[in-house]
Coordinates of C-alpha atoms in Angstrom, one line a residue:
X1 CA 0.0 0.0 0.0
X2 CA 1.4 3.5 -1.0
X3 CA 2.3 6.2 1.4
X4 CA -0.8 8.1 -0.3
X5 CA -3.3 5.6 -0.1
X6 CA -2.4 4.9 3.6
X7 CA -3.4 8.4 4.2
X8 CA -6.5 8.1 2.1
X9 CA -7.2 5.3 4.5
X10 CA -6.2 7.4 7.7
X11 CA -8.5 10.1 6.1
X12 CA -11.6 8.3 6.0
X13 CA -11.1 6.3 9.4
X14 CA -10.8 9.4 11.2
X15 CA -12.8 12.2 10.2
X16 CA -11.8 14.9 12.9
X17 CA -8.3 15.5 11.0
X18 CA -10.7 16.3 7.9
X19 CA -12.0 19.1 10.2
X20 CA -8.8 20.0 11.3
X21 CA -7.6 20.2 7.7
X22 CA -10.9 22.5 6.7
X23 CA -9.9 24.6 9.8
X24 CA -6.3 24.8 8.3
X25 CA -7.5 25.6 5.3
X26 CA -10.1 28.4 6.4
X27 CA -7.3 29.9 8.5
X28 CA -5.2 30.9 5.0
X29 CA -5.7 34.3 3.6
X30 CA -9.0 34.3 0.9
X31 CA -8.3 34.2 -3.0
X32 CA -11.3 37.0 -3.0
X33 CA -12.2 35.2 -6.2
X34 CA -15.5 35.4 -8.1
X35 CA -16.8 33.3 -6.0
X36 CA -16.2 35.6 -3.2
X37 CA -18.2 38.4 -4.5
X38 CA -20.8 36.0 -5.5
X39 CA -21.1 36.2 -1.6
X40 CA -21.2 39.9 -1.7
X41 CA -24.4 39.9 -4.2
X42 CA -26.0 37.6 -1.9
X43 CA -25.3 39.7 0.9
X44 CA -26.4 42.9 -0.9
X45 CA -30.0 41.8 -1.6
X46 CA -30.2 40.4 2.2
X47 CA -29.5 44.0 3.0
X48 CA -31.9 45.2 0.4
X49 CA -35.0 43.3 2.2
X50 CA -33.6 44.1 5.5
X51 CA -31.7 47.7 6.1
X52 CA -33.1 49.1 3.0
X53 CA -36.7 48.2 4.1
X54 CA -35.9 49.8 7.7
X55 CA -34.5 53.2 5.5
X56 CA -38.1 53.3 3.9
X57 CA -40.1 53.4 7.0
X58 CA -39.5 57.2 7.0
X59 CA -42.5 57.4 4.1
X60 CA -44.3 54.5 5.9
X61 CA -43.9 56.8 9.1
X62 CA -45.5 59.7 7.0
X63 CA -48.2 58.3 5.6
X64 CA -49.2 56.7 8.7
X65 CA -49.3 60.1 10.1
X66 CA -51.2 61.9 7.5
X67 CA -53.9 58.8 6.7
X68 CA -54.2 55.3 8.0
X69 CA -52.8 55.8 11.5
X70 CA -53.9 59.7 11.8
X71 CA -55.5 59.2 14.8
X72 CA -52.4 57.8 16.4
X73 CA -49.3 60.1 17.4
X74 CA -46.5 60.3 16.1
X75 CA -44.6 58.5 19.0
X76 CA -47.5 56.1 18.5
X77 CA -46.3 55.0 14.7
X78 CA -42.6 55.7 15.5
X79 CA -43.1 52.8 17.8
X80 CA -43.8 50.2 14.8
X81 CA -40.3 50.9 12.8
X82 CA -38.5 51.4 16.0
X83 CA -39.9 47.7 17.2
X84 CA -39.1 46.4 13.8
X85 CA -35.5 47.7 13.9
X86 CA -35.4 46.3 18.0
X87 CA -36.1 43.1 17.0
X88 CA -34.0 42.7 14.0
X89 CA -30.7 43.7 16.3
X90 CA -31.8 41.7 19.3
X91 CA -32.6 38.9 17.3
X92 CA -29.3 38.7 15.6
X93 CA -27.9 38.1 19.2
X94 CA -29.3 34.5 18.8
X95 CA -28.4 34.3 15.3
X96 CA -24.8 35.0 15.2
X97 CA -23.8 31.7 17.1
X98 CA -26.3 30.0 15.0
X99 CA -24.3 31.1 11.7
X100 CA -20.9 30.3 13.5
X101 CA -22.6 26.6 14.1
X102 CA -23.6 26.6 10.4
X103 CA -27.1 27.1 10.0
X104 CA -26.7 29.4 7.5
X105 CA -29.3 28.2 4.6
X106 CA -31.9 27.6 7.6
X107 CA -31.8 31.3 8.6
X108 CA -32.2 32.6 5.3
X109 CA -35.2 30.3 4.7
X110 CA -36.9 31.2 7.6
X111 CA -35.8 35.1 7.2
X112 CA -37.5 35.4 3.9
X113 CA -40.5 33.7 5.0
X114 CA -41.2 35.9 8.1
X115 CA -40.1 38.8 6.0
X116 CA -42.3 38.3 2.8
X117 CA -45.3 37.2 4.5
X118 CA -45.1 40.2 7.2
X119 CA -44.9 42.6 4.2
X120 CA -48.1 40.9 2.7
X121 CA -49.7 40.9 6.0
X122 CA -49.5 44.4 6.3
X123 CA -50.8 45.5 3.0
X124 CA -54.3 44.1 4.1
X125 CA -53.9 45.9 7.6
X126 CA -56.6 49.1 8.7
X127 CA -55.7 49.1 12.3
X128 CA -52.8 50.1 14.2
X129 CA -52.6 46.8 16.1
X130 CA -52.5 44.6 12.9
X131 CA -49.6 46.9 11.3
X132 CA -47.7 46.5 14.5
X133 CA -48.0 42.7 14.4
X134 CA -47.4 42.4 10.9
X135 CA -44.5 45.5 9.9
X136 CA -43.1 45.5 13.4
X137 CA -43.1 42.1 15.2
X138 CA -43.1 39.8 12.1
X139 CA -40.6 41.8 9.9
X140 CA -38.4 42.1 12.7
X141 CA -37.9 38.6 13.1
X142 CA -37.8 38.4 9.8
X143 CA -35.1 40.7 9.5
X144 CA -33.3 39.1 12.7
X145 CA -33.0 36.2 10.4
X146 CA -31.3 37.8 7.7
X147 CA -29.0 40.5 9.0
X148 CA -26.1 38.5 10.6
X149 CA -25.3 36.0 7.7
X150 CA -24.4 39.1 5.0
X151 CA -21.2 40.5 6.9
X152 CA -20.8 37.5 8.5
X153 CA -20.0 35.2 5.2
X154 CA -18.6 38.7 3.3
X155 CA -15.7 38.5 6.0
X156 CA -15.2 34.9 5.7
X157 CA -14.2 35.4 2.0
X158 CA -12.1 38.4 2.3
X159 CA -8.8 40.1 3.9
X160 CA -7.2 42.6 1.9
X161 CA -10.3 44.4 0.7
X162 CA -13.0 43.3 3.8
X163 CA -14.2 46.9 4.2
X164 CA -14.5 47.7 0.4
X165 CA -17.0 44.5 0.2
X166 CA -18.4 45.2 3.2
X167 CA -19.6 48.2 1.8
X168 CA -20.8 47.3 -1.5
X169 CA -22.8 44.2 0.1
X170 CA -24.3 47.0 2.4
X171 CA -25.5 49.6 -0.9
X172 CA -27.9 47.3 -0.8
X173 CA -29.6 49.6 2.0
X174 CA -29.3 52.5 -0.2
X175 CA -30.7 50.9 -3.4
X176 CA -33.6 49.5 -0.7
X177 CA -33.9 52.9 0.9
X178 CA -34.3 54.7 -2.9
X179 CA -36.6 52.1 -4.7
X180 CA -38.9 51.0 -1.8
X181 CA -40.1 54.6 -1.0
X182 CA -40.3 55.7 -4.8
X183 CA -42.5 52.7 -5.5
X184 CA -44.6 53.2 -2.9
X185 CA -44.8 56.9 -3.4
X186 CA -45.9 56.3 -7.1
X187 CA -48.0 53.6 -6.7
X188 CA -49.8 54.5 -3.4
X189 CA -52.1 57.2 -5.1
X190 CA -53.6 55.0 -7.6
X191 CA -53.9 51.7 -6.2
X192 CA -54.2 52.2 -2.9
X193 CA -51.8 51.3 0.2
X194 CA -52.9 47.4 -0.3
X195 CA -51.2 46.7 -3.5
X196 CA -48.4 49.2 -3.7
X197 CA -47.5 47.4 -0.3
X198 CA -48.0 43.6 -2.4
X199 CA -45.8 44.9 -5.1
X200 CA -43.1 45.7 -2.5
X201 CA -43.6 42.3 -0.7
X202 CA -43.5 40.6 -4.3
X203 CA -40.3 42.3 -4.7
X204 CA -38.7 41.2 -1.4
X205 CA -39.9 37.7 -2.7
X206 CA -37.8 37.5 -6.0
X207 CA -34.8 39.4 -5.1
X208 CA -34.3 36.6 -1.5
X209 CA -33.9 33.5 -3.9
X210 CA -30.4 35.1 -4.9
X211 CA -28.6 34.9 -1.3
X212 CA -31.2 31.5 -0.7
X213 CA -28.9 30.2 -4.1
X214 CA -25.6 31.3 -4.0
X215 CA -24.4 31.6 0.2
X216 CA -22.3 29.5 1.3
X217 CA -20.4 29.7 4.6
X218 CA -16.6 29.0 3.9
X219 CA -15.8 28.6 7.5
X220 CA -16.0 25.2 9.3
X221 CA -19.3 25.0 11.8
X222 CA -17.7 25.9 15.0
X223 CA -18.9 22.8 18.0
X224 CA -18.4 25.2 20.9
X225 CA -20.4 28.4 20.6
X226 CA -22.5 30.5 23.0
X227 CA -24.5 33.1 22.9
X228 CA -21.9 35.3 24.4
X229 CA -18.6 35.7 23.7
X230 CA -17.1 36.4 27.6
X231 CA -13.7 38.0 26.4
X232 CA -15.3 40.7 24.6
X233 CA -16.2 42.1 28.1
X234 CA -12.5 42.3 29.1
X235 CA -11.9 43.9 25.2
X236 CA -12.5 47.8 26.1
X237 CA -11.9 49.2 22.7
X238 CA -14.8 46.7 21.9
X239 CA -17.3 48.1 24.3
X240 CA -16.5 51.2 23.1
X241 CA -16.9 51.0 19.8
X242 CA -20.6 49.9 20.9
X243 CA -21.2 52.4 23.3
X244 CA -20.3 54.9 19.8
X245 CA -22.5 52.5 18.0
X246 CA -25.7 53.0 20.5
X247 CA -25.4 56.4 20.3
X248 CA -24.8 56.8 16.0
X249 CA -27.4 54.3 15.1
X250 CA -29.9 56.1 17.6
X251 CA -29.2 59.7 16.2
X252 CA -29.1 58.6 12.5
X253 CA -32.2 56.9 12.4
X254 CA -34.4 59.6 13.6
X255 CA -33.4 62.0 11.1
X256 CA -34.4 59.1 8.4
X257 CA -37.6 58.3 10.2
X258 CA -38.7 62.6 10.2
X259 CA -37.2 64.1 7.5
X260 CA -40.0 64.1 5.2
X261 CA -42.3 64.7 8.1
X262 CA -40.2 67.8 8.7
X263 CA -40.1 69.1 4.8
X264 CA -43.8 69.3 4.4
X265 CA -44.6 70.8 7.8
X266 CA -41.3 72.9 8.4
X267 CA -39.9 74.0 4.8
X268 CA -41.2 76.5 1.4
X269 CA -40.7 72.6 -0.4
X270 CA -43.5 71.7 -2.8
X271 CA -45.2 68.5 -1.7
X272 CA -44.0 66.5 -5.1
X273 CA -39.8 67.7 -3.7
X274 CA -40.9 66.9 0.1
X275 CA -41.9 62.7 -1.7
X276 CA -38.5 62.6 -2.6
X277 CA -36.8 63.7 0.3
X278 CA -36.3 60.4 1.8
X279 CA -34.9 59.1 -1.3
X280 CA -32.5 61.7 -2.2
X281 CA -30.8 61.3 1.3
X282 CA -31.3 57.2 0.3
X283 CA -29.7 57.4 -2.7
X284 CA -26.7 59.9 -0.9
X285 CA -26.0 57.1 1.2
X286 CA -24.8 54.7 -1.5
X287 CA -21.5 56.5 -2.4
X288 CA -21.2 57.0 1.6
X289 CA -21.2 53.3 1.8
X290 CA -18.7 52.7 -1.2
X291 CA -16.1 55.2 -1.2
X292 CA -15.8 55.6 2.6
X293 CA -15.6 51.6 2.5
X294 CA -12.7 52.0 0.1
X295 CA -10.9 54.1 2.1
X296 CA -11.6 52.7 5.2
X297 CA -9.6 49.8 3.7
X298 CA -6.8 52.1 4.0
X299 CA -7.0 54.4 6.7
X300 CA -9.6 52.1 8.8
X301 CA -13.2 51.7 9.6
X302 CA -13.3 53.1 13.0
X303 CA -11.0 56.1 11.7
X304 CA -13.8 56.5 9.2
X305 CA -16.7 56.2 11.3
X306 CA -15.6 58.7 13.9
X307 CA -15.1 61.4 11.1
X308 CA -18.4 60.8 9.1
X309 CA -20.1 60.7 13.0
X310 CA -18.6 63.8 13.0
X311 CA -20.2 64.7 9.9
X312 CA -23.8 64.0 10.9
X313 CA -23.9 65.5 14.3
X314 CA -22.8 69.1 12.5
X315 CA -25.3 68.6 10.2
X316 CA -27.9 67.9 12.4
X317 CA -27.6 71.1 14.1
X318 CA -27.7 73.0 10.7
X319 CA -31.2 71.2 10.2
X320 CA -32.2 73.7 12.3
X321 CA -32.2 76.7 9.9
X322 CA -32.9 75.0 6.7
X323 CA -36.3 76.3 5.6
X324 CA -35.7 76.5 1.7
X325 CA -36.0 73.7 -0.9
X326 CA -32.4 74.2 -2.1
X327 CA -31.1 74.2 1.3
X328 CA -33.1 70.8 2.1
X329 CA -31.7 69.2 -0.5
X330 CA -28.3 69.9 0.0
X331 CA -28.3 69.0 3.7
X332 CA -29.8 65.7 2.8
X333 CA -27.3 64.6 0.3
X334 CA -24.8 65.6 2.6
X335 CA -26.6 64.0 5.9
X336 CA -27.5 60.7 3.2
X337 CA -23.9 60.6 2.5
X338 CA -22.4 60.7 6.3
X339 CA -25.0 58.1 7.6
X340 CA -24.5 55.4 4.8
X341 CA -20.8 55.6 5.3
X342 CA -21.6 55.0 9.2
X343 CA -24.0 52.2 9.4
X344 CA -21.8 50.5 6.3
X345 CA -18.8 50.0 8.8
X346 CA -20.2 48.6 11.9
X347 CA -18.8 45.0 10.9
X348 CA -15.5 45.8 9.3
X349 CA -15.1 47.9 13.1
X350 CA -16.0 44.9 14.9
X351 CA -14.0 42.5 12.5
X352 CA -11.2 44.7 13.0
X353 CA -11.0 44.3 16.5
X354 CA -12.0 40.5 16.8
X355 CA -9.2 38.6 16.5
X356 CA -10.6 35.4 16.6
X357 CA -13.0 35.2 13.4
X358 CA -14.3 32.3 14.2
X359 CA -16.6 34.6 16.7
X360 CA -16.9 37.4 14.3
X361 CA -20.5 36.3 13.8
X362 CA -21.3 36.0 17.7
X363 CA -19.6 39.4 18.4
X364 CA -21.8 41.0 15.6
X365 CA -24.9 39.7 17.4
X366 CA -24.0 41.4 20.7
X367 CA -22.9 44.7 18.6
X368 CA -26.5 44.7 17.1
X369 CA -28.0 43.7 20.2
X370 CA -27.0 46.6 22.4
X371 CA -27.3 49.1 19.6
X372 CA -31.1 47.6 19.1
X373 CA -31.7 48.6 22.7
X374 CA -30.9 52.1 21.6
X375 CA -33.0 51.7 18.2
X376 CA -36.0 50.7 20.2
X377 CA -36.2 54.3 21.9
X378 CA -34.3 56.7 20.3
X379 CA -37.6 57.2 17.7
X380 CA -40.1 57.2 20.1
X381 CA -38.7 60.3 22.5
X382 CA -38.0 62.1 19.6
X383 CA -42.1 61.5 18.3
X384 CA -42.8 62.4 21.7
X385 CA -40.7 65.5 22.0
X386 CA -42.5 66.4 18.8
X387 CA -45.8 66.1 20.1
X388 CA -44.7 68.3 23.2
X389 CA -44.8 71.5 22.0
X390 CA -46.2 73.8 19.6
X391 CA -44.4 75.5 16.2
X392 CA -41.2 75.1 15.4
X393 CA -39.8 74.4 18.9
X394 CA -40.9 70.6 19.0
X395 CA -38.5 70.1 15.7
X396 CA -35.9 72.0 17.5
X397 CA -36.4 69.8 20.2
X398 CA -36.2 66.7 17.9
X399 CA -33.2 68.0 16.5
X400 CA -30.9 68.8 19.5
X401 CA -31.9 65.1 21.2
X402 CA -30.7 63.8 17.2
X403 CA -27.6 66.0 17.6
X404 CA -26.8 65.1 21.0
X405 CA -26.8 61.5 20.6
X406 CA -24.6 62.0 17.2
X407 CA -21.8 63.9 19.6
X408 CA -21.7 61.3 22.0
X409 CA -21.1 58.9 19.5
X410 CA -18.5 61.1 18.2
X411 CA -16.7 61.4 21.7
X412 CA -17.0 57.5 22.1
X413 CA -15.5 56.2 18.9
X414 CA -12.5 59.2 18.9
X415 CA -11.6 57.5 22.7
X416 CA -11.7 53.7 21.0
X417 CA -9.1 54.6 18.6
X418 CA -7.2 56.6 21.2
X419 CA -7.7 53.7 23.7
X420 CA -6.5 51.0 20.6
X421 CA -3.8 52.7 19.0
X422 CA -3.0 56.0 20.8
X423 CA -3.4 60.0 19.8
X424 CA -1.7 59.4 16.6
X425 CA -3.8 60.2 13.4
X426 CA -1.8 58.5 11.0
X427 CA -2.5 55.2 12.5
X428 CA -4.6 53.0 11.3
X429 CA -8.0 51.4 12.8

């Protein structure tokens, strides 16, 4: 018997040192092939059914307001995206482990089926209730289902350029957050909510057999995993870079959830330009999610967040005295441009400081969990600081609690990098 076929032999009697060889093999730096950004496509259209569907509540949130829900606040109906985007970061605190055990192709399955049929559900809704069960509590899971395996797989097949995919896996949420408002907001006047809503959900439908055909995990299923990963909680710059993420992800989001809101009631905008708000500041946030994620490759993703944080909390504060049509418009492409770049680097920051990746997807699912506890209530004080007072000072109100929240995030990711690497700028991180 050969030397080769006595290993053959060894091979098949002893199937651990296949999985040690697997492991070995994972461990080796990725050819980023085509196969590799197969996984980004797949990823991008999981983010297009989830993120990008969270981006469009904003006109969900409007038309709420001003017809099916009018009777309800506007803390009320901020309460049914804010639940929805609660659920899909808590959830993913149970997922993550799942994907690192290798239940990949079961998650998606059941992702897309919670997703579609919640988006069908609630185009045959009239009553607050029934749109909270169906948008809030059974998208969310839906969405808790999906989120974890796109940056989780995407980093698996990538080292060199992690951010740069990362990124165009997440313009998904952009292209989401452009063409699920404009179709509503076209179709809504002349067939009603019911089927404008169907046409979304038949949408969602097609576009989740792409990741449901083409993901594939390319690490080993790991046999010891738990729901927490205990060193993290010893890892300051990791709690750090979540305290930043609480506070970013809770500022961001109420912008995009009362911008249009704010041009029709606050700005000279004609009520077609005040439609499109959302989707101009939606479609800003697609370059803000590739170039910064090219760069970030470079200079690094927390680097990058903490500048484009930054960004957001200035412009928040400028919101203030923007009254004109022109001046709306710029501040959203500039605002849609800053928040894309920020919520398309959350992983590559987390990946960046995990050094074992074998975790990365448990450590996302604590990230998104934490930051969904900020999600859930961020919304909802700022619809009830709207309802508070009369005039313009409930927006200003709105505004300084959005502005707040976006220099506290600021402060918390400058001290992770300082904390990391030290004061010097050059560094990378």
């Amino acid at each position: 018997m050969t030397v080769s076929s006595e290993g053959n032999q060894h091979r098949e009697k002893n199937g651990p040192r296949q999985d040690i060889e697997d492991s070995s093999s994972f461990s080796s730096t990725p050819t980023e092939d085509w196969f590799a950004w197969l996984q980004v496509l797949g990823a991008f259209c999981l983010n297009l059914n989830t993120w990008g569907l969270m981006n469009a509540f904003g006109v969900f949130q409007t038309f709420y307001e001003l017809d099916l829900l009018a009777s309800k606040s506007s803390s009320d109906i901020s309460w049914i995206g804010s639940t929805q985007a609660f659920l899909m970061f808590i959830v993913s605190a149970i997922v993550g482990p799942i994907v690192d055990a290798g239940y990949v192709r079961s998650l998606l399955g059941l992702g897309s089926l919670l997703t579609v049929l919640g988006m069908f559900m609630t185009s045959l809704c009239n009553a607050y209730w029934q749109v909270f069960l169906a948008q809030a509590l059974t998208m969310g899971l839906g969405f808790g289902c999906l989120y974890v395996p796109a940056p989780t797989i995407v980093s698996q097949y990538f080292h060199a350029s992690t951010a740069l995919a990362m990124g165009a896996s997440s313009a998904g949420t952009a292209l989401g957050g452009v063409i699920y408002p404009l179709i509503f907001t076209q179709l809504q006047p002349h067939i009603g909510f019911g089927w404008a809503t169907r046409i979304i959900a038949f949408i969602v439908l097609a576009t989740m057999l792409i990741p449901l055909s083409v993901m594939r995990p390319r690490a080993p299923p790991t046999t010891q995993w738990s729901l927490i990963d205990r060193t993290a909680f010893r890892d300051i710059p990791y709690l750090l870079l979540n305290t930043g993420l609480i506070f970013g992800f809770m500022g961001f989001y109420i912008i995009l959830y009362y911008i249009q809101l704010y041009a029709i009631q606050e700005t000279s905008v004609s009520h077609t330009i005040a439609t499109y708000i959302l989707v101009i500041m939606n479609a800003s946030s697609l370059p803000g999610r590739l170039i910064p994620g090219y760069y970030a490759d470079r200079i690094g993703s927390i680097n990058v967040q903490t500048i484009v944080a930054l960004v957001g909390a200035v412009m928040t504060f400028a919101l203030i005295a923007i009254h004109t049509a022109p001046g709306l418009i710029v501040y959203c492409v500039l605002y849609g441009f800053a928040s894309g770049a920020f919520m398309g680097l959350p992983a590559a920051g987390v990946v960046s400081l995990s050094a074992d990746r074998s975790k990365i997807g448990t450590r996302l699912g604590m990230t998104l969990a934490v930051v969904g506890c900020g999600v859930l209530v961020s919304t909802p004080i700022a619809g009830a600081l709207l309802n508070s007072w009369d005039g313009h000072r409930c927006w200003v109100g709105l505004i300084v609690w959005c502005g707040a929240l976006l220099s506290a995030s600021v402060v918390a990711m400058a001290v992770t990098r300082i904390w990391k690497i030290g004061v010097r700028f050059r560094r990378v991180i």
